[in-house]
Amino acid sequence: MKNKAKTIHVNSLNHTSKLGHQLGINLRGGEVIELSGDLGTGKTTLIKAIVAGTGSNDHVSSPTFVVSKLYKAPKFSIVHYDFYRLEEPGLLTNELTEQVDDIETVMLIEWGGSVADILPVNRVVIKLSSPSENSRIFDIIYPEELDYLMSDI
Ligand SMILES: Nc1ncnc2c1ncn2[C@@H]1O[C@H](COP(=O)(O)OP(=O)(O)O)[C@@H](O)[C@H]1O
Ligand SMILES: [Mg+2]
């Protein structure tokens, strides 16, 4: 399996929203997207735009204290995880493995480091960094077969 890479520089919140929105439009169901980057780089902000782009009206907020949140999009379900401070997945391993195998559920994962072993190799990894207050860099690595996710991006 071959991976491809794309780096996107944005200069505003609005540009981040557009990017996330297009990703949401391009999702077909079953994809796993891991977002990594320091606090405040925009992982939750990007996820809000992705979820809106799928056509979901559900409210997105950071699941830091509840670990996961579930949203309903017209064509699939979306599960949003935030593993900030989770040292090891423990009992979550089963739940995660089931969702990874679910070909309909889209998984959006913040701070996936401690569960990386459970996540599929054919996932999208977005590394976010913040060179200045309103600008962001998104380094996206994705499997070739998910090329459709990058259309119009
Ligand atoms: N271009 C941008 N893209 C994303 N967020 C931005 C941008 N410019 C400013 N911000 C701000 O950065 C913060 C990102 O916070 P958040 O999405 O919660 O980050 P994380 O989930 O990575 O901790 C928000 O307050 C957002 O308004
Ligand atoms: Mg967050």
PDB file of C-alpha atoms and ligand atoms in Angstrom:
ATOM      1  CA  MET A   1       0.000   0.000   0.000  1.00  0.00           C
ATOM      2  CA  LYS A   2       1.362   3.370  -1.017  1.00  0.00           C
ATOM      3  CA  ASN A   3       0.916   6.577   0.924  1.00  0.00           C
ATOM      4  CA  LYS A   4       0.660  10.023  -0.558  1.00  0.00           C
ATOM      5  CA  ALA A   5       1.302  13.340   1.132  1.00  0.00           C
ATOM      6  CA  LYS A   6      -0.038  16.829   0.837  1.00  0.00           C
ATOM      7  CA  THR A   7       0.861  19.935   2.809  1.00  0.00           C
ATOM      8  CA  ILE A   8      -1.620  22.767   3.070  1.00  0.00           C
ATOM      9  CA  HIS A   9      -0.861  26.213   4.504  1.00  0.00           C
ATOM     10  CA  VAL A  10      -3.789  28.300   5.632  1.00  0.00           C
ATOM     11  CA  ASN A  11      -3.834  31.852   6.936  1.00  0.00           C
ATOM     12  CA  SER A  12      -7.236  32.109   8.530  1.00  0.00           C
ATOM     13  CA  LEU A  13      -9.930  30.300  10.437  1.00  0.00           C
ATOM     14  CA  ASN A  14     -12.121  30.689   7.399  1.00  0.00           C
ATOM     15  CA  HIS A  15      -9.623  28.842   5.227  1.00  0.00           C
ATOM     16  CA  THR A  16      -9.440  26.016   7.815  1.00  0.00           C
ATOM     17  CA  SER A  17     -13.244  25.815   7.739  1.00  0.00           C
ATOM     18  CA  LYS A  18     -13.278  25.555   3.958  1.00  0.00           C
ATOM     19  CA  LEU A  19     -10.667  22.807   4.014  1.00  0.00           C
ATOM     20  CA  GLY A  20     -12.555  20.822   6.657  1.00  0.00           C
ATOM     21  CA  HIS A  21     -15.824  21.314   4.869  1.00  0.00           C
ATOM     22  CA  GLN A  22     -14.428  19.916   1.629  1.00  0.00           C
ATOM     23  CA  LEU A  23     -12.965  16.924   3.478  1.00  0.00           C
ATOM     24  CA  GLY A  24     -16.409  16.306   4.948  1.00  0.00           C
ATOM     25  CA  ILE A  25     -18.017  16.479   1.522  1.00  0.00           C
ATOM     26  CA  ASN A  26     -15.482  13.985   0.184  1.00  0.00           C
ATOM     27  CA  LEU A  27     -15.985  11.370   2.926  1.00  0.00           C
ATOM     28  CA  ARG A  28     -17.814   8.235   1.819  1.00  0.00           C
ATOM     29  CA  GLY A  29     -18.029   6.331   5.122  1.00  0.00           C
ATOM     30  CA  GLY A  30     -15.599   4.094   6.965  1.00  0.00           C
ATOM     31  CA  GLU A  31     -12.559   6.358   6.782  1.00  0.00           C
ATOM     32  CA  VAL A  32     -10.301   6.810   9.809  1.00  0.00           C
ATOM     33  CA  ILE A  33      -8.651  10.201  10.264  1.00  0.00           C
ATOM     34  CA  GLU A  34      -6.107  10.782  13.017  1.00  0.00           C
ATOM     35  CA  LEU A  35      -5.316  14.383  13.915  1.00  0.00           C
ATOM     36  CA  SER A  36      -2.159  15.160  15.790  1.00  0.00           C
ATOM     37  CA  GLY A  37      -0.617  18.418  16.937  1.00  0.00           C
ATOM     38  CA  ASP A  38      -0.218  20.513  20.059  1.00  0.00           C
ATOM     39  CA  LEU A  39      -3.128  21.943  22.022  1.00  0.00           C
ATOM     40  CA  GLY A  40      -4.687  24.847  20.190  1.00  0.00           C
ATOM     41  CA  THR A  41      -3.425  23.941  16.737  1.00  0.00           C
ATOM     42  CA  GLY A  42      -6.995  23.400  15.550  1.00  0.00           C
ATOM     43  CA  LYS A  43      -7.823  19.698  15.680  1.00  0.00           C
ATOM     44  CA  THR A  44     -11.303  20.234  17.125  1.00  0.00           C
ATOM     45  CA  THR A  45     -11.857  23.257  14.875  1.00  0.00           C
ATOM     46  CA  LEU A  46     -11.039  21.199  11.778  1.00  0.00           C
ATOM     47  CA  ILE A  47     -13.284  18.357  12.976  1.00  0.00           C
ATOM     48  CA  LYS A  48     -16.190  20.813  13.395  1.00  0.00           C
ATOM     49  CA  ALA A  49     -15.833  21.788   9.755  1.00  0.00           C
ATOM     50  CA  ILE A  50     -15.451  18.184   8.582  1.00  0.00           C
ATOM     51  CA  VAL A  51     -18.643  17.155  10.404  1.00  0.00           C
ATOM     52  CA  ALA A  52     -20.542  20.150   9.006  1.00  0.00           C
ATOM     53  CA  GLY A  53     -19.274  19.251   5.531  1.00  0.00           C
ATOM     54  CA  THR A  54     -20.802  15.783   5.780  1.00  0.00           C
ATOM     55  CA  GLY A  55     -24.211  17.412   6.140  1.00  0.00           C
ATOM     56  CA  SER A  56     -24.534  16.607   9.828  1.00  0.00           C
ATOM     57  CA  ASN A  57     -26.296  19.184  11.984  1.00  0.00           C
ATOM     58  CA  ASP A  58     -24.919  17.752  15.201  1.00  0.00           C
ATOM     59  CA  HIS A  59     -23.011  19.981  17.583  1.00  0.00           C
ATOM     60  CA  VAL A  60     -19.322  19.177  17.770  1.00  0.00           C
ATOM     61  CA  SER A  61     -17.352  19.804  20.930  1.00  0.00           C
ATOM     62  CA  SER A  62     -14.147  18.446  22.300  1.00  0.00           C
ATOM     63  CA  PRO A  63     -14.727  15.069  23.955  1.00  0.00           C
ATOM     64  CA  THR A  64     -11.681  15.457  26.221  1.00  0.00           C
ATOM     65  CA  PHE A  65     -13.575  14.403  29.336  1.00  0.00           C
ATOM     66  CA  VAL A  66     -16.031  11.969  27.818  1.00  0.00           C
ATOM     67  CA  VAL A  67     -13.476  10.395  25.443  1.00  0.00           C
ATOM     68  CA  SER A  68     -15.911   9.922  22.595  1.00  0.00           C
ATOM     69  CA  LYS A  69     -18.877  11.599  20.924  1.00  0.00           C
ATOM     70  CA  LEU A  70     -21.160  10.266  18.237  1.00  0.00           C
ATOM     71  CA  TYR A  71     -22.634  12.347  15.407  1.00  0.00           C
ATOM     72  CA  LYS A  72     -25.117  11.375  12.746  1.00  0.00           C
ATOM     73  CA  ALA A  73     -24.461  12.366   9.151  1.00  0.00           C
ATOM     74  CA  PRO A  74     -26.948  11.650   6.355  1.00  0.00           C
ATOM     75  CA  LYS A  75     -24.902   8.756   4.932  1.00  0.00           C
ATOM     76  CA  PHE A  76     -22.967   7.415   7.937  1.00  0.00           C
ATOM     77  CA  SER A  77     -22.190   7.825  11.620  1.00  0.00           C
ATOM     78  CA  ILE A  78     -19.167   9.700  12.864  1.00  0.00           C
ATOM     79  CA  VAL A  79     -17.342   8.930  16.073  1.00  0.00           C
ATOM     80  CA  HIS A  80     -15.092  11.653  17.497  1.00  0.00           C
ATOM     81  CA  TYR A  81     -12.426  10.579  19.966  1.00  0.00           C
ATOM     82  CA  ASP A  82     -10.056  12.620  22.068  1.00  0.00           C
ATOM     83  CA  PHE A  83      -7.425  10.569  23.845  1.00  0.00           C
ATOM     84  CA  TYR A  84      -5.644  13.493  25.451  1.00  0.00           C
ATOM     85  CA  ARG A  85      -4.021  12.203  28.649  1.00  0.00           C
ATOM     86  CA  LEU A  86      -5.016   8.594  27.956  1.00  0.00           C
ATOM     87  CA  GLU A  87      -1.946   6.537  28.640  1.00  0.00           C
ATOM     88  CA  GLU A  88      -3.174   3.230  27.404  1.00  0.00           C
ATOM     89  CA  PRO A  89      -6.420   2.185  25.737  1.00  0.00           C
ATOM     90  CA  GLY A  90      -7.359  -0.650  28.151  1.00  0.00           C
ATOM     91  CA  LEU A  91     -11.079  -1.389  27.858  1.00  0.00           C
ATOM     92  CA  LEU A  92     -11.420   0.921  24.894  1.00  0.00           C
ATOM     93  CA  THR A  93      -9.479  -1.517  22.761  1.00  0.00           C
ATOM     94  CA  ASN A  94     -12.568  -3.609  21.963  1.00  0.00           C
ATOM     95  CA  GLU A  95     -14.781  -0.651  21.142  1.00  0.00           C
ATOM     96  CA  LEU A  96     -12.119   0.853  18.922  1.00  0.00           C
ATOM     97  CA  THR A  97     -11.440  -2.377  17.097  1.00  0.00           C
ATOM     98  CA  GLU A  98     -15.149  -2.776  16.359  1.00  0.00           C
ATOM     99  CA  GLN A  99     -15.403   0.715  14.954  1.00  0.00           C
ATOM    100  CA  VAL A 100     -12.275   0.308  12.871  1.00  0.00           C
ATOM    101  CA  ASP A 101     -13.919  -2.746  11.308  1.00  0.00           C
ATOM    102  CA  ASP A 102     -17.220  -0.946  10.750  1.00  0.00           C
ATOM    103  CA  ILE A 103     -17.240   0.017   7.109  1.00  0.00           C
ATOM    104  CA  GLU A 104     -19.795   2.747   7.676  1.00  0.00           C
ATOM    105  CA  THR A 105     -18.535   4.639  10.701  1.00  0.00           C
ATOM    106  CA  VAL A 106     -16.123   7.497  10.089  1.00  0.00           C
ATOM    107  CA  MET A 107     -13.587   7.875  12.903  1.00  0.00           C
ATOM    108  CA  LEU A 108     -12.050  11.245  13.739  1.00  0.00           C
ATOM    109  CA  ILE A 109      -9.371  10.913  16.384  1.00  0.00           C
ATOM    110  CA  GLU A 110      -7.534  13.583  18.367  1.00  0.00           C
ATOM    111  CA  TRP A 111      -4.371  12.585  20.248  1.00  0.00           C
ATOM    112  CA  GLY A 112      -4.335   9.063  18.847  1.00  0.00           C
ATOM    113  CA  GLY A 113      -0.766   8.303  19.950  1.00  0.00           C
ATOM    114  CA  SER A 114      -1.679   5.867  22.724  1.00  0.00           C
ATOM    115  CA  VAL A 115      -4.015   3.877  20.466  1.00  0.00           C
ATOM    116  CA  ALA A 116      -1.878   3.980  17.321  1.00  0.00           C
ATOM    117  CA  ASP A 117      -1.368   0.201  17.418  1.00  0.00           C
ATOM    118  CA  ILE A 118      -5.111  -0.407  17.130  1.00  0.00           C
ATOM    119  CA  LEU A 119      -5.710   2.028  14.300  1.00  0.00           C
ATOM    120  CA  PRO A 120      -5.637   0.703  10.749  1.00  0.00           C
ATOM    121  CA  VAL A 121      -2.547   1.346   8.641  1.00  0.00           C
ATOM    122  CA  ASN A 122      -4.729   2.695   5.875  1.00  0.00           C
ATOM    123  CA  ARG A 123      -5.786   5.737   7.871  1.00  0.00           C
ATOM    124  CA  VAL A 124      -5.330   9.403   7.101  1.00  0.00           C
ATOM    125  CA  VAL A 125      -2.954  11.241   9.407  1.00  0.00           C
ATOM    126  CA  ILE A 126      -3.187  15.015   9.615  1.00  0.00           C
ATOM    127  CA  LYS A 127      -0.377  16.723  11.540  1.00  0.00           C
ATOM    128  CA  LEU A 128      -1.290  20.245  12.509  1.00  0.00           C
ATOM    129  CA  SER A 129       1.097  22.999  13.443  1.00  0.00           C
ATOM    130  CA  SER A 130       0.670  26.642  14.173  1.00  0.00           C
ATOM    131  CA  PRO A 131       3.414  28.964  12.922  1.00  0.00           C
ATOM    132  CA  SER A 132       1.512  32.071  14.039  1.00  0.00           C
ATOM    133  CA  GLU A 133      -1.767  33.041  15.664  1.00  0.00           C
ATOM    134  CA  ASN A 134      -4.041  32.592  12.657  1.00  0.00           C
ATOM    135  CA  SER A 135      -1.997  30.484  10.314  1.00  0.00           C
ATOM    136  CA  ARG A 136      -1.821  26.717  10.346  1.00  0.00           C
ATOM    137  CA  ILE A 137       0.043  24.010   8.466  1.00  0.00           C
ATOM    138  CA  PHE A 138      -1.687  20.721   7.748  1.00  0.00           C
ATOM    139  CA  ASP A 139       0.605  17.866   6.781  1.00  0.00           C
ATOM    140  CA  ILE A 140      -1.659  15.176   5.403  1.00  0.00           C
ATOM    141  CA  ILE A 141      -0.535  11.611   4.781  1.00  0.00           C
ATOM    142  CA  TYR A 142      -3.100   9.352   3.176  1.00  0.00           C
ATOM    143  CA  PRO A 143      -3.247   5.993   1.455  1.00  0.00           C
ATOM    144  CA  GLU A 144      -3.394   6.131  -2.319  1.00  0.00           C
ATOM    145  CA  GLU A 145      -6.796   4.419  -2.359  1.00  0.00           C
ATOM    146  CA  LEU A 146      -8.252   7.397  -0.478  1.00  0.00           C
ATOM    147  CA  ASP A 147      -7.266   9.801  -3.251  1.00  0.00           C
ATOM    148  CA  TYR A 148     -10.931  10.799  -3.556  1.00  0.00           C
ATOM    149  CA  LEU A 149     -10.682  12.467  -0.127  1.00  0.00           C
ATOM    150  CA  MET A 150      -8.337  15.080  -1.552  1.00  0.00           C
ATOM    151  CA  SER A 151     -10.446  16.100  -4.506  1.00  0.00           C
ATOM    152  CA  ASP A 152     -10.863  19.893  -4.675  1.00  0.00           C
ATOM    153  CA  ILE A 153      -8.364  20.263  -1.833  1.00  0.00           C
TER     154      ILE A 153
HETATM  155  N1  LIG B   1      -6.423  29.095  10.803  1.00  0.00           N
HETATM  156  C1  LIG B   1      -6.905  28.554  11.935  1.00  0.00           C
HETATM  157  N2  LIG B   1      -7.277  27.255  11.930  1.00  0.00           N
HETATM  158  C2  LIG B   1      -7.753  26.660  13.053  1.00  0.00           C
HETATM  159  N3  LIG B   1      -7.883  27.277  14.240  1.00  0.00           N
HETATM  160  C3  LIG B   1      -7.521  28.576  14.316  1.00  0.00           C
HETATM  161  C4  LIG B   1      -7.017  29.261  13.163  1.00  0.00           C
HETATM  162  N4  LIG B   1      -6.732  30.534  13.520  1.00  0.00           N
HETATM  163  C5  LIG B   1      -7.053  30.630  14.818  1.00  0.00           C
HETATM  164  N5  LIG B   1      -7.527  29.485  15.304  1.00  0.00           N
HETATM  165  C6  LIG B   1      -7.957  29.257  16.708  1.00  0.00           C
HETATM  166  O1  LIG B   1      -7.125  28.271  17.290  1.00  0.00           O
HETATM  167  C7  LIG B   1      -7.867  27.532  18.262  1.00  0.00           C
HETATM  168  C8  LIG B   1      -7.797  26.046  17.956  1.00  0.00           C
HETATM  169  O2  LIG B   1      -8.390  25.358  19.022  1.00  0.00           O
HETATM  170  P1  LIG B   1      -8.848  23.837  18.949  1.00  0.00           P
HETATM  171  O3  LIG B   1      -9.491  23.574  17.639  1.00  0.00           O
HETATM  172  O4  LIG B   1      -9.626  23.548  20.172  1.00  0.00           O
HETATM  173  O5  LIG B   1      -7.430  23.094  18.984  1.00  0.00           O
HETATM  174  P2  LIG B   1      -7.056  21.603  19.435  1.00  0.00           P
HETATM  175  O6  LIG B   1      -8.277  20.754  19.283  1.00  0.00           O
HETATM  176  O7  LIG B   1      -5.955  21.229  18.472  1.00  0.00           O
HETATM  177  O8  LIG B   1      -6.546  21.704  20.832  1.00  0.00           O
HETATM  178  C9  LIG B   1      -9.310  28.033  18.206  1.00  0.00           C
HETATM  179  O9  LIG B   1      -9.469  28.981  19.235  1.00  0.00           O
HETATM  180  C10 LIG B   1      -9.369  28.709  16.833  1.00  0.00           C
HETATM  181  O10 LIG B   1     -10.317  29.761  16.782  1.00  0.00           O
HETATM  182 MG    MG B   2      -9.232  19.421  20.647  1.00  0.00          MG
END
